[in-house]
Amino acid sequence: MTQLPLNPGFGVDELERTFTLSELLDLDLYREICASFASLTQVGLRVMDDTRLLLVDAKGRSAESCSALLADDSVQQRCVQEVSRILEKEPEGPWDQSCCRHDCFLGLRYLIAKLFHEGTPIGRVILGPYLPRGQCLGIDGDPDALEIGCRDVLGEKITCLDEADAQKALRHLVRMTEGLIFVGYKSALTSRMHLESVSASFADLKEKNRALRESYEQLKELDRLKSNFLATVSHELRTPLTSVIGYSEMLLEGMAGRLAEEQHAYVTTIMEKGEQLLGLISSILDFSKLERGCLKLSLQPTDIVEVTQSALSTVVPMASRQEIHMDVRVADDAPREIVADEGKVRQVLVNILGNAIKFNKKQGSILIRLQRFARPVCAPADEDVPAVFLTTEEECVCIEVEDTGIGIPAHELTRIFDSFYQVDGSSTREYGGTGLGLAIAKGITLAHGGFIEVESEVGKGSVFRVILPVTHGP
Ligand code: ADP
């Protein structure tokens, strides 16, 4: 099979370029065939492409050239010149348009034939030397001019052939070679077309890759702009909102005079809604800080049971409105003190407890369990211990929040931690929220070197687990 090199700049020109003889022939195989042919006919055989590049040089009966067999220097020199003339000779008759013969000064004969592919000459075959039957060896037709010794050696080493047999052998060889060229042409064309289509798809793929990289860079830039925008807007909204809440409080406390009952109710609503809005803005600010990697943790020894109780007390009013029963169980082996940012851990628990209430049914229940968790980790390398045994345990605390709410479908379990993602994201959804609570909880937990996981069954409830290392910081 003809092998063509992969050319990255492959195009129409390449597809239309004509093939060379060496591209069309399986040279190893063809050389083997020519060698068999030469040993069968006992006559040497040479094949050249149209640039005179010698592709095959199969020796016949004599392994050496005539010049090597002759002792006389001047005869040897004439021999060498004769051979180069033969190699240059263009076939133009006499017995065929594309074949010719050449008789050398010693009386030996060569037959030369052109090779064609689709009407175009593509190379030449030279059969010889052989001694035409009935002819004598000599120099320029004079048998006595050649030393007897040389005549004997040549006579022994050079094959004597009938002219008709020699021409028949050459015709067979040409026909067989042109057959091989035709087969080679088909497979070379197929592989060239295959290469063409591969390089076209490669160029197409490269272009798509470039466009994709460009879109990715643009999206990254847009994402960065979005985070900056969120951070700036939230920050600017927070300041006036704090004043709204502050002045509402002052009005409710009667600092600007006693309010009528209806006025009191209105101002209370303004304050409640203001606080709700402030919570939302704070979430967006926290999230954009997490996204930009600007979250700073103030790590210190923290009583995790107290933090849990404090988070619980924050959500008690919300739970009472839904008549939800909440219970905390601390296992005996649960670590109490961990190194953490107390405020941030409280925020994680408030977010999870808030969801456990929000997505619970009326008079449902929530169970909070604190227990020890041993996380397997790779131990530092030790020369004496095989790598497979190099694991150790990291002491962690697991805070588990189990509710009896609506549950989460299995295929949504990984997505709920994405920012702004809500299982029911429709505008008519039953539950309020931004879809940021769990993204923030996950971000803070990861920043502490911990992780967060969830199990759930639709209609039965969910279990969220926050695992935090006892001593390991971010
Ligand atoms: P939000 O509560 O503001 O919608 P979150 O990020 O806290 O956003 O939660 C994302 C989504 O995960 C919620 O909208 C809800 O669909 C689902 N989810 C979270 N916690 C629970 C839970 N305890 N029970 C059922 N669904 C929950």
XYZ file of C-alpha atoms and ligand atoms in Angstrom:
501
model
C 0.000 0.000 0.000
C 1.399 3.386 -0.971
C 2.116 5.577 2.047
C 1.655 9.316 1.647
C 2.905 11.737 4.287
C 0.248 13.757 6.122
C 0.463 17.268 4.818
C -1.162 19.896 7.066
C -1.561 22.279 4.146
C -3.324 19.680 2.057
C -5.699 21.231 -0.465
C -7.099 21.029 -3.985
C -3.614 21.477 -5.538
C -2.328 18.511 -3.624
C -5.325 16.449 -4.713
C -4.653 17.263 -8.368
C -0.886 16.709 -8.248
C 0.211 13.726 -10.397
C 1.747 10.765 -8.641
C 5.345 9.683 -9.083
C 6.186 6.074 -9.902
C 7.543 5.452 -6.407
C 4.286 6.759 -4.910
C 2.267 4.369 -7.048
C 4.292 1.218 -6.509
C 4.851 -0.714 -3.346
C 8.610 -0.579 -3.936
C 9.623 -3.413 -1.627
C 7.171 -5.769 -3.236
C 7.981 -4.542 -6.755
C 11.745 -5.001 -6.202
C 11.074 -8.570 -5.074
C 9.010 -9.252 -8.213
C 11.736 -7.744 -10.437
C 14.408 -9.823 -8.697
C 12.367 -12.995 -9.386
C 11.858 -11.883 -12.995
C 15.591 -11.290 -13.450
C 16.503 -14.641 -11.953
C 13.888 -16.352 -14.167
C 15.056 -14.745 -17.430
C 18.704 -14.567 -16.273
C 18.789 -11.025 -17.670
C 19.355 -7.831 -15.659
C 16.578 -5.356 -15.169
C 16.463 -1.678 -14.251
C 13.426 0.549 -13.577
C 13.604 4.351 -13.363
C 11.007 7.022 -12.771
C 10.547 9.961 -15.158
C 13.232 11.964 -13.308
C 15.761 9.157 -14.057
C 15.778 8.090 -10.422
C 16.784 4.426 -10.332
C 14.106 2.525 -8.390
C 15.005 -1.079 -9.251
C 18.360 -2.591 -10.172
C 17.940 -6.356 -10.407
C 20.982 -8.313 -11.595
C 20.536 -11.144 -14.090
C 22.858 -14.084 -14.400
C 25.956 -12.025 -13.673
C 26.092 -10.274 -10.347
C 28.580 -7.800 -11.825
C 28.388 -5.316 -14.661
C 30.188 -6.048 -17.969
C 32.858 -3.469 -17.181
C 33.742 -5.320 -13.991
C 34.153 -8.515 -15.984
C 36.589 -7.006 -18.489
C 40.302 -6.671 -17.867
C 41.065 -3.998 -20.490
C 40.842 -0.446 -19.045
C 39.858 1.287 -22.270
C 37.114 -1.303 -22.935
C 35.926 -0.878 -19.355
C 35.679 2.903 -19.822
C 33.668 2.531 -23.055
C 31.378 0.165 -21.145
C 30.667 2.752 -18.436
C 29.928 5.451 -21.052
C 27.656 3.044 -22.912
C 25.643 2.344 -19.793
C 25.069 6.044 -19.076
C 23.955 6.498 -22.709
C 21.478 3.653 -22.310
C 20.087 5.149 -19.134
C 19.478 8.430 -20.971
C 18.084 6.889 -24.149
C 14.487 7.784 -25.064
C 12.549 4.884 -26.621
C 11.325 5.868 -30.090
C 11.214 2.680 -32.125
C 11.998 0.818 -34.145
C 9.636 -2.032 -33.260
C 7.253 -0.113 -31.018
C 6.409 3.563 -30.376
C 7.321 3.189 -26.707
C 10.143 0.649 -26.946
C 13.567 0.564 -28.491
C 16.673 -1.518 -28.414
C 20.248 -0.542 -27.956
C 23.201 -2.648 -29.099
C 26.396 -1.860 -27.283
C 29.881 -1.871 -28.862
C 30.449 -5.394 -27.496
C 27.453 -6.753 -29.404
C 25.248 -7.032 -26.292
C 21.670 -5.805 -26.441
C 19.412 -3.778 -24.138
C 15.656 -3.331 -24.560
C 14.150 -0.097 -23.249
C 10.413 0.482 -22.740
C 8.470 3.469 -21.437
C 5.976 3.008 -18.615
C 2.689 4.923 -18.892
C -0.020 5.863 -16.483
C -3.229 7.268 -17.982
C -1.369 8.150 -21.178
C 1.432 10.018 -19.387
C 4.989 8.600 -19.331
C 5.892 7.859 -15.751
C 9.121 5.834 -15.989
C 11.226 3.371 -17.982
C 12.209 -0.285 -17.868
C 15.579 -1.450 -19.230
C 16.094 -5.164 -19.861
C 19.662 -6.288 -20.541
C 22.362 -6.905 -21.327
C 21.808 -10.147 -23.203
C 23.446 -11.628 -26.256
C 20.959 -11.954 -29.137
C 21.038 -15.537 -30.370
C 23.136 -15.860 -33.514
C 25.266 -12.785 -32.713
C 28.965 -12.865 -31.781
C 30.745 -10.916 -29.101
C 33.415 -8.502 -30.319
C 34.354 -4.864 -30.367
C 32.404 -2.728 -32.840
C 31.475 -5.901 -34.761
C 35.018 -7.321 -34.824
C 35.176 -10.596 -32.819
C 38.965 -10.687 -32.975
C 39.324 -7.262 -31.336
C 38.072 -8.724 -28.037
C 40.569 -10.775 -26.081
C 39.699 -14.451 -25.968
C 39.742 -14.459 -22.171
C 37.222 -11.607 -22.034
C 35.047 -13.242 -24.637
C 34.970 -16.448 -22.574
C 34.069 -14.647 -19.341
C 31.327 -12.595 -21.013
C 30.048 -15.633 -22.888
C 29.774 -17.513 -19.600
C 28.178 -14.721 -17.565
C 25.838 -13.078 -20.102
C 22.614 -14.832 -21.115
C 21.968 -15.626 -24.747
C 18.321 -15.011 -25.805
C 16.106 -15.209 -28.876
C 15.063 -11.679 -29.801
C 11.365 -12.638 -29.815
C 11.643 -14.125 -26.288
C 13.419 -11.023 -24.979
C 10.740 -8.716 -26.414
C 7.976 -10.959 -25.021
C 9.607 -10.902 -21.566
C 9.818 -7.115 -21.693
C 6.160 -6.787 -22.760
C 5.084 -9.037 -19.852
C 7.104 -6.980 -17.444
C 5.660 -3.696 -18.737
C 2.090 -5.012 -18.616
C 2.542 -6.360 -15.102
C 4.136 -3.085 -13.929
C 1.345 -1.016 -15.457
C -1.182 -3.297 -13.721
C 0.554 -2.686 -10.402
C 0.632 1.056 -11.146
C -3.132 1.004 -11.748
C -3.812 -0.778 -8.436
C -1.374 1.547 -6.648
C -3.070 4.552 -8.231
C -6.448 3.489 -6.860
C -5.181 3.044 -3.318
C -2.988 6.186 -3.477
C -5.984 8.176 -4.656
C -8.156 6.739 -1.876
C -5.587 7.543 0.791
C -5.027 11.003 -0.702
C -8.765 11.664 -0.548
C -8.881 10.274 2.963
C -6.017 12.581 3.943
C -7.815 15.458 2.285
C -10.982 14.826 4.292
C -9.009 14.289 7.525
C -7.113 17.522 7.052
C -10.363 19.343 6.198
C -11.976 18.056 9.427
C -8.799 18.910 11.316
C -8.930 22.495 10.038
C -12.632 22.640 10.874
C -11.983 21.317 14.370
C -9.169 23.799 14.887
C -11.466 26.644 13.895
C -14.230 25.408 16.227
C -11.701 25.036 19.021
C -10.533 28.608 18.508
C -14.135 29.889 18.537
C -14.843 27.859 21.682
C -11.766 29.233 23.440
C -12.809 32.727 22.467
C -16.348 32.198 23.836
C -14.896 30.714 27.007
C -12.682 33.772 27.527
C -15.652 36.066 26.867
C -17.830 34.128 29.319
C -15.092 34.259 31.950
C -14.849 37.998 31.484
C -18.649 38.352 31.655
C -18.699 36.242 34.813
C -16.076 38.476 36.382
C -18.049 41.576 35.388
C -21.233 40.030 36.804
C -19.532 39.326 40.152
C -18.160 42.867 40.296
C -21.543 44.287 39.349
C -23.313 42.215 42.021
C -20.784 43.236 44.641
C -21.010 46.947 43.797
C -24.804 47.082 43.497
C -25.359 45.080 46.681
C -22.942 47.271 48.577
C -24.614 50.455 47.331
C -28.093 49.101 48.191
C -27.102 48.056 51.680
C -26.282 51.534 52.960
C -29.661 53.206 52.244
C -31.482 50.045 53.308
C -29.795 50.083 56.707
C -31.117 53.634 57.140
C -34.655 52.541 56.151
C -34.520 49.771 58.768
C -32.955 52.071 61.377
C -35.547 54.820 60.915
C -38.407 52.253 60.947
C -37.076 50.968 64.286
C -36.928 54.505 65.642
C -40.522 55.135 64.503
C -41.677 51.901 66.147
C -39.924 52.856 69.379
C -41.939 56.105 69.350
C -38.930 58.395 69.015
C -40.886 60.560 66.581
C -44.090 60.392 68.573
C -46.609 57.686 69.336
C -47.885 55.764 66.286
C -51.495 54.861 65.724
C -52.205 51.118 65.566
C -52.511 51.090 61.760
C -49.329 53.214 61.363
C -47.501 50.795 63.680
C -48.569 47.845 61.516
C -47.421 49.571 58.320
C -44.007 50.529 59.741
C -43.585 46.971 61.100
C -44.143 45.619 57.580
C -41.642 48.169 56.165
C -39.088 47.005 58.709
C -39.710 43.273 58.143
C -39.511 43.603 54.367
C -36.423 45.794 54.710
C -34.748 43.115 56.837
C -35.717 40.476 54.293
C -34.184 42.583 51.523
C -31.056 43.151 53.598
C -30.702 39.380 54.075
C -30.947 38.895 50.326
C -28.374 41.609 49.583
C -26.018 40.159 52.185
C -26.329 36.728 50.522
C -25.432 38.205 47.141
C -22.458 40.034 48.665
C -21.241 36.876 50.423
C -21.637 34.862 47.271
C -19.748 37.335 45.087
C -16.951 37.377 47.698
C -16.809 33.564 47.573
C -16.798 33.585 43.773
C -13.961 36.107 43.608
C -12.032 34.160 46.248
C -12.150 37.177 48.595
C -13.782 35.394 51.522
C -11.685 35.880 54.634
C -12.106 33.474 57.523
C -11.350 34.531 61.056
C -10.374 31.150 62.476
C -10.509 30.616 66.215
C -11.419 27.871 68.697
C -15.192 27.582 68.415
C -17.735 25.663 70.482
C -19.681 23.939 67.713
C -22.563 22.969 70.045
C -23.037 26.607 71.045
C -22.869 27.727 67.402
C -25.542 25.166 66.515
C -27.775 26.339 69.391
C -27.297 29.948 68.312
C -28.207 29.127 64.657
C -31.230 27.259 65.941
C -32.420 30.200 68.013
C -32.197 32.414 64.903
C -34.698 30.242 63.067
C -36.997 29.474 66.010
C -39.528 32.244 65.126
C -39.723 30.932 61.552
C -40.185 27.325 62.793
C -42.904 28.340 65.291
C -44.966 29.969 62.545
C -45.023 26.547 60.815
C -45.458 24.697 64.145
C -42.304 22.737 63.368
C -40.699 20.811 66.199
C -36.885 21.039 66.408
C -34.617 18.800 68.443
C -30.827 18.678 68.929
C -28.904 15.522 69.849
C -25.203 15.640 70.624
C -23.454 12.256 70.538
C -21.060 11.478 73.423
C -18.064 11.246 71.099
C -18.919 14.462 69.183
C -16.001 16.946 69.223
C -17.068 20.184 70.911
C -14.326 22.573 70.046
C -13.229 23.111 66.463
C -11.047 25.709 64.755
C -13.463 27.704 62.612
C -14.952 31.069 61.762
C -17.879 31.113 64.183
C -20.013 33.626 62.260
C -19.564 31.856 58.936
C -20.325 28.405 60.370
C -23.464 29.852 61.958
C -24.443 31.205 58.539
C -24.033 27.721 56.999
C -26.293 26.196 59.652
C -28.876 29.016 59.425
C -29.096 28.501 55.646
C -29.589 24.744 56.009
C -32.002 25.041 58.917
C -33.900 27.794 57.047
C -34.392 25.399 54.111
C -35.373 22.541 56.453
C -38.164 24.773 57.774
C -39.122 26.402 54.459
C -39.445 23.096 52.591
C -41.063 21.248 55.529
C -44.746 20.607 56.006
C -46.801 22.258 58.744
C -46.211 20.553 62.109
C -43.255 18.719 60.603
C -40.062 18.103 62.543
C -36.334 18.729 62.290
C -33.670 16.683 64.028
C -30.127 18.063 64.396
C -27.422 15.545 65.272
C -23.824 16.351 66.179
C -21.441 13.428 65.977
C -17.823 12.495 65.391
C -16.693 11.769 61.843
C -13.325 10.215 60.975
C -12.321 11.182 57.440
C -9.730 8.926 55.740
C -6.819 10.973 54.363
C -3.422 10.159 52.820
C -0.639 10.144 55.360
C 2.687 11.864 54.598
C 5.084 9.607 52.650
C 7.050 7.099 54.727
C 9.892 5.072 53.214
C 9.159 1.973 55.315
C 5.426 1.736 54.628
C 3.961 0.671 51.263
C 1.931 3.490 49.672
C -1.265 1.438 49.832
C -1.235 1.586 53.658
C -0.494 5.310 53.785
C -3.893 6.444 54.999
C -4.786 7.983 58.274
C -7.897 9.548 59.795
C -8.756 13.179 60.231
C -10.947 14.098 63.176
C -14.091 15.934 62.049
C -17.452 16.950 63.389
C -20.587 16.103 61.434
C -23.653 18.316 61.844
C -26.639 16.519 60.407
C -29.954 18.284 59.726
C -32.836 15.919 58.997
C -36.251 17.239 57.997
C -39.627 15.750 57.162
C -40.196 18.032 54.175
C -40.962 17.679 50.488
C -37.623 16.023 49.622
C -35.488 16.526 46.534
C -35.586 14.386 43.347
C -32.384 12.313 42.922
C -31.375 14.021 39.646
C -31.468 17.446 41.348
C -29.212 16.511 44.271
C -25.969 17.745 42.717
C -27.483 20.836 41.094
C -29.014 22.365 44.233
C -25.531 23.512 45.302
C -25.162 25.593 42.120
C -25.649 29.325 42.498
C -29.170 30.637 41.777
C -30.442 27.093 41.248
C -33.833 26.111 42.626
C -35.656 22.815 42.051
C -38.764 24.827 41.266
C -37.331 27.819 39.437
C -40.685 28.904 37.932
C -42.105 32.371 38.536
C -45.145 30.734 40.160
C -43.061 28.774 42.689
C -44.476 28.191 46.139
C -41.304 28.909 48.122
C -39.356 32.152 48.174
C -35.572 32.451 48.076
C -32.666 33.293 45.779
C -31.067 29.916 45.179
C -27.859 31.140 46.819
C -28.174 29.651 50.349
C -26.653 26.255 49.560
C -23.991 27.687 47.206
C -22.826 29.934 50.068
C -23.014 27.073 52.606
C -20.915 24.871 50.321
C -18.376 27.642 49.639
C -17.876 28.352 53.355
C -17.634 24.639 54.255
C -15.029 24.044 51.532
C -13.081 27.104 52.716
C -12.880 25.403 56.136
C -11.445 22.257 54.508
C -14.724 20.385 55.005
C -17.508 19.213 52.724
C -21.251 19.090 52.509
C -23.533 16.244 51.353
C -27.212 15.469 51.026
C -29.532 12.482 50.942
C -33.182 12.829 50.151
C -36.400 11.058 49.229
C -39.227 12.889 47.562
C -42.231 13.213 49.877
C -40.313 11.917 52.928
C -37.626 14.499 53.646
C -33.949 15.343 53.354
C -30.766 14.946 55.370
C -28.001 17.559 54.934
C -24.593 16.821 56.451
C -21.941 19.463 57.072
C -18.551 17.933 57.867
C -15.908 20.234 59.333
C -12.390 19.262 60.402
C -11.623 19.815 64.069
C -8.218 21.410 63.619
C -7.621 21.599 59.911
C -7.913 25.099 58.501
C -8.492 25.956 54.811
P -33.256 28.892 48.185
O -33.613 28.151 49.428
O -33.031 30.330 48.407
O -34.150 28.598 47.032
P -30.883 27.270 48.329
O -29.584 27.371 47.619
O -30.837 27.321 49.807
O -31.817 28.362 47.717
O -31.549 25.910 47.909
C -31.600 25.568 46.549
C -32.791 24.672 46.270
O -32.574 23.395 46.882
C -34.072 25.146 46.862
O -34.718 26.093 46.026
C -34.861 23.856 46.969
O -35.428 23.552 45.714
C -33.788 22.817 47.275
N -33.689 22.551 48.748
C -32.756 22.999 49.592
N -32.944 22.510 50.842
C -34.039 21.719 50.760
C -34.756 20.923 51.716
N -34.376 20.824 53.011
N -35.823 20.235 51.275
C -36.223 20.299 49.999
N -35.614 21.046 49.051
C -34.529 21.747 49.422
